[in-house]
Amino acid sequence: MSFHRITIRINGNLEQVDVPGNLTLLQMLRDKLGLTGTKNGCASGECGACTVILNGDAVNSCMVVAAECDGAEITTIEGLASSGDLDMVQKMILEEGGVQCGFCTPGILMSARALLNRNPHPTEFDIRDAISGNLCRCTGYNRIVTAISRAAEAESAAVK
Amino acid sequence: MVVAQNTRTNNPVGKSVARNDVLEKVTGGATYTDDIQFGPGLLHCRVKRSPHPHALIKKIDYSKALKLPGVKGVATGDDFPDLIGLYLKDRCFFARGKVRFVGEAVVGVVATTEEIAEAAVDLIDVEYELLTPVLDPEFGASPEAPLIHPDLGNYDHPNFIFPVANSNISNHFKIRKGDIEAAWTQCAAIVEHTFRIPHVQHVPIEPHVAVAKCEDNGQVTLWASTQSPFAQRALLAKALHIPESDFRVIAPLIGGGFGCKAGVTMEAIPVAMAMKYKGQPIKFRLTREEEFYTNFVRQGLVIKIKVGCDKEGNLLALQNRMYWDGGAYTEYGVNVTRAGGYSSTGPYDIPNVATDSICVYTNHPVGGAYRGFGMAELHTGVDQAMDMLAAKIGLDPVEFHKKNCVQGGDVLATGMVIHDVGIKECIEKVAQALDWEIKDKPSAPNKLRGKGVALAWKAPAMPPNAGSSALVKMNSDGTVTVSVGGQEIGQGTFTAMAQIAAEALGVPYENVKVSGPIDTRYSPYEWQTVASRLTWSMGNAVRNAALDARKKVLDVVAEAWGEDAKDLDIKDGYVISYKTEESVSIKDIVVYGLPKPNDGGWIGGPIVGAGSFMPSYVTGLDAETGQGNRAVVHYTTGAQGVEIEVDKETGRIEVLRAACAFDVGKAINPDMVRQQMEGGFIQGLSSALFEGCQLVDGVMRNPSFVDYRIATAADVPAEIDTFIIEHAQDDGPFGARGIGEHPLVPSIAAVAAALYDATGLRITNPPFSAEKVYLALLEAGLVE
């Protein structure tokens, strides 16, 4: 097994990690870096529980080879709140009651954050589309959609 | 709608306070079982599974596997001969002698990594002699069917389960009430129909995972994603012949269960491996594929219904014959069958009833608990039959439901007199929300539009004496710690328990913490987190514990102040005297006590309240007639309706809006009740439109999210109206009863009724996939 030394910026911090060639980004986050907020729901890119933001895009970290992340910038759920303040999508999903068992929540929040970063004024369709790869079995989704919509409104109001 | 967190919420029962378990869930800090770090000593387990639905095991050769570097050892059925099971003890840790379903565990392997364990599994050879499988429950119940469990007659079971020896029938529940044959002659309309409901999977987003460790002194610890830590302790300790006190289960937060993490499932495997390979923790986690095809399923059902009414539409008679596809082991499924039996009328008042609810062994995946515990399957048949009967007698379905639904004081099919229920108001709310009287035009020429309504009822299905207990510990900072043994599974029970404790004690909600994770060594006993029973049963235990603590506080203060405790109260965390208007913060007294007058010493001390609850009034039912004084503790009832459009070009059903109304007795937290109604409805809708295990010759053909689709954010209606009806439960905490499971119970029947209203077609074998609907439209000549 060949190992690769990669340098990544993760949640704002530079890290150097030695990873075997077959390790996924999800395995690296959970097993090498102890960032267990990112969840493993299927390990085959189908449920979205392992979503992180990689160079600005929401990706299923179970489908990314860690060795190919050299030089990448990665944000995980642990890095979403900054200096103790919850991100707007975190605040709004709490206010709207969009969290039950919480297992899909990290992935949904990362998909939502990536959406609002690239599209600050999403339509309801945009929101549903952006999280359609994040399966949730508890909530029925509507409160999550409302939370993301309200987060977008609050952020654009703050910009004005 | 949600109360801010920096407030002091007094008398929180009935208020939508913020949940106490969700902050760490949005930051990644919440700990689930797979997140616990065990260090480099952690071993991993994988399993060799049966590829056949029914076969004799002739030879197992694991010699090559043992030679693989990193492999620690293997275990087979011969290592653990004892039978386990929640109701009917019919299952071993690993298959012994024969396999009974595709995916059954045959050999377990422990190795230093998951990859090595998996590679070792591939090196194991198992020789089988194939047997004829039983793949249909109706055939399985017949004398011609090959026997799946020849030893059924010897299996241990409680006295309310009725297996038939030398058959595949592991439970036969009967009701005989009134004179059904005479009743048919008085009917003006009769509907007779067979409905087939497929197996479905629970699909929690967190797959099953468990870690077990056995110390050299024989003490076992199990960390598991489980709804049933205490039941697991009891069942596994007994099967392993070790004292319960030597078996500890630690149960962190659960990433969704819906019943599949109740009882003992895959946890038995790492426990078995740990017993054999002591000293190191052993982790076993299911792949998503295994989650689909090896674990508990919602069992399939063939339900044959004959129901009749008089010319005014009053129900007169129901004959209900149910064949449950219980799968290879029915240790838990036998009680789903019982629940389907005693609730077999649905929430309707019917004077003459004949029910046969039959649990049948098949060579299909093992049936277990699934949100609703038989009720969604039952209602899919019963409520569609009611919709058919309403159409046949010429009554509007809403009128028909209102005319026939149960009301307080009715004698149910089991002889039980039902308590006050608000189901009629639920029907009215749903009809109103959907503008039932107004027939809207389709939005486009290629669409058909319709509305449908269905009812639901469900009682907690459990042994008659399932109990709860709780501790309320008072802290010197004025906070209160509540210890319970019921699980936070996403439903919000820790929040509801904090509300109940705060209300009963007289302290702000924000000052109450609920201690987790559940740990059988430290947490008070709870039967299981199932059956929508926690708000009611554990809520009673918590209320009793809080009242006990409250009494202890007031007694101390009364003595110290020389007052009568009756003149004292606790408000906002202060003990106050109505007589003298004196007050003292509880934080000053609940640990350190109070000085007696005149420097005469001290009284009081650390205060801990204890409480428990167990229903004492549930009676047995006669084996031949199903009659008894009280079959269940209570029923939660409700109604649901949908408006849909059917696309004639694709067959796709779009749900435009939905309405749900349930009588919860008292909503401890109204917003959390609404969350249950919304989420449960969408899970039910998903099963109505998309879900079914495709079992071909015993093999599940769609064990992935690509092939087994569940509803996504893009599939759900934006408009879901929810209504809370409150007819108090006489023995519920503040009048409450459960709501966790009920909202998915009527969903399939409601969609089916709307599909009929839109198209005139009855499709009685869900899911109502676009393909199935389109083909039905084609066959009926509605499209060309």
mmCIF file of N, CA and C in Angstrom, chain B residues 41-134:
data_model
loop_
_atom_site.group_PDB
_atom_site.id
_atom_site.type_symbol
_atom_site.label_atom_id
_atom_site.label_comp_id
_atom_site.label_asym_id
_atom_site.label_seq_id
_atom_site.Cartn_x
_atom_site.Cartn_y
_atom_site.Cartn_z
ATOM 1 N N GLY B 41 -6.601 -0.808 19.936
ATOM 2 C CA GLY B 41 -6.945 -2.195 20.280
ATOM 3 C C GLY B 41 -8.254 -2.667 19.683
ATOM 4 N N LEU B 42 -8.939 -1.779 18.979
ATOM 5 C CA LEU B 42 -10.264 -2.132 18.446
ATOM 6 C C LEU B 42 -10.147 -3.190 17.348
ATOM 7 N N LEU B 43 -10.928 -4.252 17.484
ATOM 8 C CA LEU B 43 -11.006 -5.284 16.445
ATOM 9 C C LEU B 43 -12.314 -5.103 15.662
ATOM 10 N N HIS B 44 -12.342 -5.754 14.508
ATOM 11 C CA HIS B 44 -13.513 -5.592 13.638
ATOM 12 C C HIS B 44 -14.084 -6.943 13.248
ATOM 13 N N CYS B 45 -15.384 -6.943 13.058
ATOM 14 C CA CYS B 45 -16.104 -8.176 12.755
ATOM 15 C C CYS B 45 -16.806 -8.059 11.404
ATOM 16 N N ARG B 46 -16.761 -9.129 10.632
ATOM 17 C CA ARG B 46 -17.589 -9.247 9.429
ATOM 18 C C ARG B 46 -18.219 -10.642 9.438
ATOM 19 N N VAL B 47 -19.202 -10.825 8.583
ATOM 20 C CA VAL B 47 -20.019 -12.036 8.679
ATOM 21 C C VAL B 47 -20.164 -12.735 7.326
ATOM 22 N N LYS B 48 -20.014 -14.040 7.342
ATOM 23 C CA LYS B 48 -20.341 -14.875 6.178
ATOM 24 C C LYS B 48 -21.835 -15.151 6.235
ATOM 25 N N ARG B 49 -22.525 -14.833 5.155
ATOM 26 C CA ARG B 49 -23.984 -14.924 5.173
ATOM 27 C C ARG B 49 -24.498 -15.976 4.196
ATOM 28 N N SER B 50 -25.700 -16.415 4.473
ATOM 29 C CA SER B 50 -26.309 -17.418 3.603
ATOM 30 C C SER B 50 -26.731 -16.804 2.267
ATOM 31 N N PRO B 51 -26.365 -17.471 1.146
ATOM 32 C CA PRO B 51 -26.869 -17.014 -0.151
ATOM 33 C C PRO B 51 -28.205 -17.680 -0.509
ATOM 34 N N HIS B 52 -28.661 -18.600 0.339
ATOM 35 C CA HIS B 52 -29.863 -19.382 0.029
ATOM 36 C C HIS B 52 -30.995 -19.057 0.998
ATOM 37 N N PRO B 53 -32.234 -19.117 0.505
ATOM 38 C CA PRO B 53 -33.362 -18.856 1.405
ATOM 39 C C PRO B 53 -33.641 -20.015 2.369
ATOM 40 N N HIS B 54 -33.335 -21.242 1.979
ATOM 41 C CA HIS B 54 -33.662 -22.400 2.822
ATOM 42 C C HIS B 54 -32.714 -23.531 2.434
ATOM 43 N N ALA B 55 -31.853 -23.903 3.355
ATOM 44 C CA ALA B 55 -30.882 -24.962 3.014
ATOM 45 C C ALA B 55 -30.300 -25.548 4.291
ATOM 46 N N LEU B 56 -29.888 -26.816 4.182
ATOM 47 C CA LEU B 56 -29.161 -27.440 5.285
ATOM 48 C C LEU B 56 -27.682 -27.072 5.168
ATOM 49 N N ILE B 57 -27.074 -26.798 6.302
ATOM 50 C CA ILE B 57 -25.631 -26.551 6.308
ATOM 51 C C ILE B 57 -24.947 -27.904 6.441
ATOM 52 N N LYS B 58 -24.219 -28.314 5.392
ATOM 53 C CA LYS B 58 -23.570 -29.630 5.419
ATOM 54 C C LYS B 58 -22.152 -29.541 5.968
ATOM 55 N N LYS B 59 -21.441 -28.457 5.668
ATOM 56 C CA LYS B 59 -20.041 -28.371 6.070
ATOM 57 C C LYS B 59 -19.601 -26.911 6.051
ATOM 58 N N ILE B 60 -18.854 -26.529 7.077
ATOM 59 C CA ILE B 60 -18.271 -25.184 7.101
ATOM 60 C C ILE B 60 -16.759 -25.345 7.189
ATOM 61 N N ASP B 61 -16.041 -24.754 6.240
ATOM 62 C CA ASP B 61 -14.578 -24.835 6.245
ATOM 63 C C ASP B 61 -13.993 -23.422 6.326
ATOM 64 N N TYR B 62 -13.463 -23.090 7.512
ATOM 65 C CA TYR B 62 -12.873 -21.745 7.676
ATOM 66 C C TYR B 62 -11.358 -21.814 7.873
ATOM 67 N N SER B 63 -10.767 -22.960 7.484
ATOM 68 C CA SER B 63 -9.324 -23.130 7.736
ATOM 69 C C SER B 63 -8.489 -22.092 6.987
ATOM 70 N N LYS B 64 -8.883 -21.768 5.735
ATOM 71 C CA LYS B 64 -8.114 -20.776 4.970
ATOM 72 C C LYS B 64 -8.235 -19.393 5.601
ATOM 73 N N ALA B 65 -9.405 -19.098 6.117
ATOM 74 C CA ALA B 65 -9.620 -17.776 6.731
ATOM 75 C C ALA B 65 -8.719 -17.589 7.950
ATOM 76 N N LEU B 66 -8.569 -18.649 8.722
ATOM 77 C CA LEU B 66 -7.766 -18.542 9.947
ATOM 78 C C LEU B 66 -6.287 -18.304 9.651
ATOM 79 N N LYS B 67 -5.870 -18.659 8.442
ATOM 80 C CA LYS B 67 -4.448 -18.490 8.084
ATOM 81 C C LYS B 67 -4.139 -17.073 7.620
ATOM 82 N N LEU B 68 -5.176 -16.277 7.370
ATOM 83 C CA LEU B 68 -4.945 -14.908 6.856
ATOM 84 C C LEU B 68 -4.370 -14.040 7.981
ATOM 85 N N PRO B 69 -3.217 -13.361 7.732
ATOM 86 C CA PRO B 69 -2.644 -12.512 8.789
ATOM 87 C C PRO B 69 -3.630 -11.439 9.235
ATOM 88 N N GLY B 70 -3.748 -11.265 10.530
ATOM 89 C CA GLY B 70 -4.660 -10.267 11.081
ATOM 90 C C GLY B 70 -5.973 -10.865 11.564
ATOM 91 N N VAL B 71 -6.259 -12.101 11.147
ATOM 92 C CA VAL B 71 -7.510 -12.746 11.594
ATOM 93 C C VAL B 71 -7.313 -13.300 13.004
ATOM 94 N N LYS B 72 -8.234 -12.946 13.896
ATOM 95 C CA LYS B 72 -8.140 -13.392 15.292
ATOM 96 C C LYS B 72 -8.902 -14.689 15.527
ATOM 97 N N GLY B 73 -9.974 -14.865 14.791
ATOM 98 C CA GLY B 73 -10.734 -16.093 15.003
ATOM 99 C C GLY B 73 -12.118 -16.030 14.382
ATOM 100 N N VAL B 74 -12.857 -17.104 14.520
ATOM 101 C CA VAL B 74 -14.199 -17.199 13.945
ATOM 102 C C VAL B 74 -15.159 -17.743 15.002
ATOM 103 N N ALA B 75 -16.442 -17.595 14.729
ATOM 104 C CA ALA B 75 -17.462 -18.229 15.566
ATOM 105 C C ALA B 75 -18.587 -18.717 14.661
ATOM 106 N N THR B 76 -19.224 -19.811 15.058
ATOM 107 C CA THR B 76 -20.349 -20.355 14.292
ATOM 108 C C THR B 76 -21.499 -20.670 15.247
ATOM 109 N N GLY B 77 -22.574 -21.158 14.687
ATOM 110 C CA GLY B 77 -23.750 -21.478 15.475
ATOM 111 C C GLY B 77 -23.472 -22.469 16.597
ATOM 112 N N ASP B 78 -22.532 -23.377 16.366
ATOM 113 C CA ASP B 78 -22.252 -24.381 17.394
ATOM 114 C C ASP B 78 -21.637 -23.776 18.649
ATOM 115 N N ASP B 79 -21.027 -22.581 18.527
ATOM 116 C CA ASP B 79 -20.451 -21.928 19.707
ATOM 117 C C ASP B 79 -21.525 -21.387 20.643
ATOM 118 N N PHE B 80 -22.699 -21.083 20.094
ATOM 119 C CA PHE B 80 -23.748 -20.429 20.893
ATOM 120 C C PHE B 80 -25.083 -21.108 20.627
ATOM 121 N N PRO B 81 -25.349 -22.213 21.307
ATOM 122 C CA PRO B 81 -26.525 -23.013 20.977
ATOM 123 C C PRO B 81 -27.853 -22.453 21.493
ATOM 124 N N ASP B 82 -27.836 -21.441 22.396
ATOM 125 C CA ASP B 82 -29.098 -21.023 23.016
ATOM 126 C C ASP B 82 -29.967 -20.193 22.080
ATOM 127 N N LEU B 83 -31.270 -20.330 22.308
ATOM 128 C CA LEU B 83 -32.242 -19.586 21.504
ATOM 129 C C LEU B 83 -32.554 -18.255 22.168
ATOM 130 N N ILE B 84 -32.678 -17.200 21.350
ATOM 131 C CA ILE B 84 -33.112 -15.910 21.874
ATOM 132 C C ILE B 84 -34.310 -15.422 21.078
ATOM 133 N N GLY B 85 -34.956 -14.379 21.606
ATOM 134 C CA GLY B 85 -36.111 -13.808 20.933
ATOM 135 C C GLY B 85 -36.917 -13.006 21.934
ATOM 136 N N LEU B 86 -37.541 -11.916 21.459
ATOM 137 C CA LEU B 86 -38.243 -11.038 22.391
ATOM 138 C C LEU B 86 -39.528 -11.690 22.900
ATOM 139 N N TYR B 87 -40.323 -12.253 21.995
ATOM 140 C CA TYR B 87 -41.578 -12.887 22.407
ATOM 141 C C TYR B 87 -41.529 -14.410 22.234
ATOM 142 N N LEU B 88 -40.989 -14.842 21.098
ATOM 143 C CA LEU B 88 -40.921 -16.280 20.810
ATOM 144 C C LEU B 88 -39.447 -16.613 20.625
ATOM 145 N N LYS B 89 -38.923 -17.495 21.451
ATOM 146 C CA LYS B 89 -37.480 -17.774 21.365
ATOM 147 C C LYS B 89 -37.236 -18.786 20.255
ATOM 148 N N ASP B 90 -36.881 -18.263 19.071
ATOM 149 C CA ASP B 90 -36.760 -19.145 17.905
ATOM 150 C C ASP B 90 -35.491 -18.911 17.103
ATOM 151 N N ARG B 91 -34.529 -18.138 17.656
ATOM 152 C CA ARG B 91 -33.403 -17.692 16.825
ATOM 153 C C ARG B 91 -32.104 -17.914 17.573
ATOM 154 N N CYS B 92 -31.068 -18.316 16.840
ATOM 155 C CA CYS B 92 -29.736 -18.442 17.430
ATOM 156 C C CYS B 92 -28.872 -17.258 17.013
ATOM 157 N N PHE B 93 -27.742 -17.088 17.680
ATOM 158 C CA PHE B 93 -26.812 -16.009 17.317
ATOM 159 C C PHE B 93 -26.350 -16.178 15.865
ATOM 160 N N PHE B 94 -25.979 -17.417 15.503
ATOM 161 C CA PHE B 94 -25.625 -17.764 14.122
ATOM 162 C C PHE B 94 -26.473 -18.971 13.731
ATOM 163 N N ALA B 95 -26.654 -19.153 12.414
ATOM 164 C CA ALA B 95 -27.467 -20.283 11.946
ATOM 165 C C ALA B 95 -26.893 -21.587 12.473
ATOM 166 N N ARG B 96 -27.771 -22.479 12.907
ATOM 167 C CA ARG B 96 -27.341 -23.807 13.367
ATOM 168 C C ARG B 96 -28.054 -24.870 12.541
ATOM 169 N N GLY B 97 -27.287 -25.690 11.832
ATOM 170 C CA GLY B 97 -27.888 -26.809 11.114
ATOM 171 C C GLY B 97 -28.507 -26.408 9.792
ATOM 172 N N LYS B 98 -29.272 -25.305 9.792
ATOM 173 C CA LYS B 98 -29.827 -24.861 8.522
ATOM 174 C C LYS B 98 -29.956 -23.348 8.475
ATOM 175 N N VAL B 99 -30.038 -22.851 7.258
ATOM 176 C CA VAL B 99 -30.272 -21.418 7.057
ATOM 177 C C VAL B 99 -31.702 -21.234 6.581
ATOM 178 N N ARG B 100 -32.278 -20.071 6.982
ATOM 179 C CA ARG B 100 -33.702 -19.874 6.699
ATOM 180 C C ARG B 100 -34.002 -18.594 5.920
ATOM 181 N N PHE B 101 -32.983 -17.783 5.659
ATOM 182 C CA PHE B 101 -33.206 -16.631 4.765
ATOM 183 C C PHE B 101 -31.884 -16.185 4.161
ATOM 184 N N VAL B 102 -31.993 -15.510 3.023
ATOM 185 C CA VAL B 102 -30.809 -14.997 2.340
ATOM 186 C C VAL B 102 -30.258 -13.834 3.158
ATOM 187 N N GLY B 103 -29.019 -13.991 3.611
ATOM 188 C CA GLY B 103 -28.425 -12.958 4.452
ATOM 189 C C GLY B 103 -28.252 -13.395 5.892
ATOM 190 N N GLU B 104 -28.770 -14.564 6.226
ATOM 191 C CA GLU B 104 -28.611 -15.052 7.607
ATOM 192 C C GLU B 104 -27.129 -15.253 7.931
ATOM 193 N N ALA B 105 -26.741 -14.847 9.143
ATOM 194 C CA ALA B 105 -25.348 -14.974 9.572
ATOM 195 C C ALA B 105 -25.005 -16.439 9.808
ATOM 196 N N VAL B 106 -23.904 -16.895 9.190
ATOM 197 C CA VAL B 106 -23.480 -18.294 9.337
ATOM 198 C C VAL B 106 -22.161 -18.386 10.107
ATOM 199 N N VAL B 107 -21.203 -17.545 9.727
ATOM 200 C CA VAL B 107 -19.905 -17.532 10.418
ATOM 201 C C VAL B 107 -19.514 -16.082 10.696
ATOM 202 N N GLY B 108 -19.029 -15.800 11.872
ATOM 203 C CA GLY B 108 -18.484 -14.483 12.191
ATOM 204 C C GLY B 108 -16.967 -14.537 12.207
ATOM 205 N N VAL B 109 -16.346 -13.472 11.723
ATOM 206 C CA VAL B 109 -14.883 -13.395 11.701
ATOM 207 C C VAL B 109 -14.448 -12.140 12.439
ATOM 208 N N VAL B 110 -13.417 -12.269 13.276
ATOM 209 C CA VAL B 110 -12.831 -11.106 13.942
ATOM 210 C C VAL B 110 -11.414 -10.918 13.422
ATOM 211 N N ALA B 111 -11.096 -9.653 13.081
ATOM 212 C CA ALA B 111 -9.751 -9.363 12.571
ATOM 213 C C ALA B 111 -9.352 -7.958 12.985
ATOM 214 N N THR B 112 -8.122 -7.618 12.680
ATOM 215 C CA THR B 112 -7.610 -6.316 13.124
ATOM 216 C C THR B 112 -8.203 -5.159 12.320
ATOM 217 N N THR B 113 -8.633 -5.415 11.100
ATOM 218 C CA THR B 113 -9.308 -4.362 10.328
ATOM 219 C C THR B 113 -10.561 -4.942 9.678
ATOM 220 N N GLU B 114 -11.457 -4.030 9.260
ATOM 221 C CA GLU B 114 -12.669 -4.457 8.559
ATOM 222 C C GLU B 114 -12.306 -5.142 7.238
ATOM 223 N N GLU B 115 -11.275 -4.607 6.576
ATOM 224 C CA GLU B 115 -10.878 -5.142 5.264
ATOM 225 C C GLU B 115 -10.379 -6.583 5.399
ATOM 226 N N ILE B 116 -9.556 -6.832 6.420
ATOM 227 C CA ILE B 116 -9.044 -8.197 6.610
ATOM 228 C C ILE B 116 -10.199 -9.138 6.963
ATOM 229 N N ALA B 117 -11.099 -8.672 7.814
ATOM 230 C CA ALA B 117 -12.242 -9.513 8.187
ATOM 231 C C ALA B 117 -13.073 -9.861 6.954
ATOM 232 N N GLU B 118 -13.263 -8.877 6.082
ATOM 233 C CA GLU B 118 -14.048 -9.118 4.865
ATOM 234 C C GLU B 118 -13.323 -10.099 3.934
ATOM 235 N N ALA B 119 -11.998 -9.914 3.827
ATOM 236 C CA ALA B 119 -11.223 -10.832 2.985
ATOM 237 C C ALA B 119 -11.303 -12.256 3.541
ATOM 238 N N ALA B 120 -11.299 -12.372 4.862
ATOM 239 C CA ALA B 120 -11.390 -13.696 5.488
ATOM 240 C C ALA B 120 -12.746 -14.336 5.211
ATOM 241 N N VAL B 121 -13.795 -13.523 5.224
ATOM 242 C CA VAL B 121 -15.146 -14.035 4.934
ATOM 243 C C VAL B 121 -15.166 -14.706 3.555
ATOM 244 N N ASP B 122 -14.462 -14.073 2.603
ATOM 245 C CA ASP B 122 -14.439 -14.637 1.249
ATOM 246 C C ASP B 122 -13.702 -15.979 1.186
ATOM 247 N N LEU B 123 -12.864 -16.252 2.181
ATOM 248 C CA LEU B 123 -12.091 -17.502 2.179
ATOM 249 C C LEU B 123 -12.835 -18.646 2.866
ATOM 250 N N ILE B 124 -14.013 -18.360 3.407
ATOM 251 C CA ILE B 124 -14.780 -19.407 4.099
ATOM 252 C C ILE B 124 -15.659 -20.138 3.088
ATOM 253 N N ASP B 125 -15.615 -21.457 3.128
ATOM 254 C CA ASP B 125 -16.483 -22.259 2.253
ATOM 255 C C ASP B 125 -17.581 -22.911 3.085
ATOM 256 N N VAL B 126 -18.803 -22.738 2.648
ATOM 257 C CA VAL B 126 -19.929 -23.411 3.309
ATOM 258 C C VAL B 126 -20.634 -24.264 2.267
ATOM 259 N N GLU B 127 -20.833 -25.526 2.622
ATOM 260 C CA GLU B 127 -21.531 -26.448 1.717
ATOM 261 C C GLU B 127 -22.988 -26.557 2.164
ATOM 262 N N TYR B 128 -23.897 -26.409 1.232
ATOM 263 C CA TYR B 128 -25.322 -26.454 1.576
ATOM 264 C C TYR B 128 -26.032 -27.566 0.817
ATOM 265 N N GLU B 129 -27.115 -28.051 1.401
ATOM 266 C CA GLU B 129 -28.060 -28.887 0.650
ATOM 267 C C GLU B 129 -29.368 -28.110 0.585
ATOM 268 N N LEU B 130 -29.759 -27.757 -0.626
ATOM 269 C CA LEU B 130 -30.890 -26.836 -0.772
ATOM 270 C C LEU B 130 -32.216 -27.495 -0.391
ATOM 271 N N LEU B 131 -33.053 -26.711 0.279
ATOM 272 C CA LEU B 131 -34.405 -27.149 0.622
ATOM 273 C C LEU B 131 -35.397 -26.264 -0.125
ATOM 274 N N THR B 132 -36.617 -26.759 -0.262
ATOM 275 C CA THR B 132 -37.648 -25.966 -0.937
ATOM 276 C C THR B 132 -38.014 -24.770 -0.053
ATOM 277 N N PRO B 133 -37.905 -23.561 -0.587
ATOM 278 C CA PRO B 133 -38.256 -22.406 0.238
ATOM 279 C C PRO B 133 -39.759 -22.132 0.257
ATOM 280 N N VAL B 134 -40.199 -21.486 1.332
ATOM 281 C CA VAL B 134 -41.582 -20.999 1.430
ATOM 282 C C VAL B 134 -41.537 -19.498 1.185
#
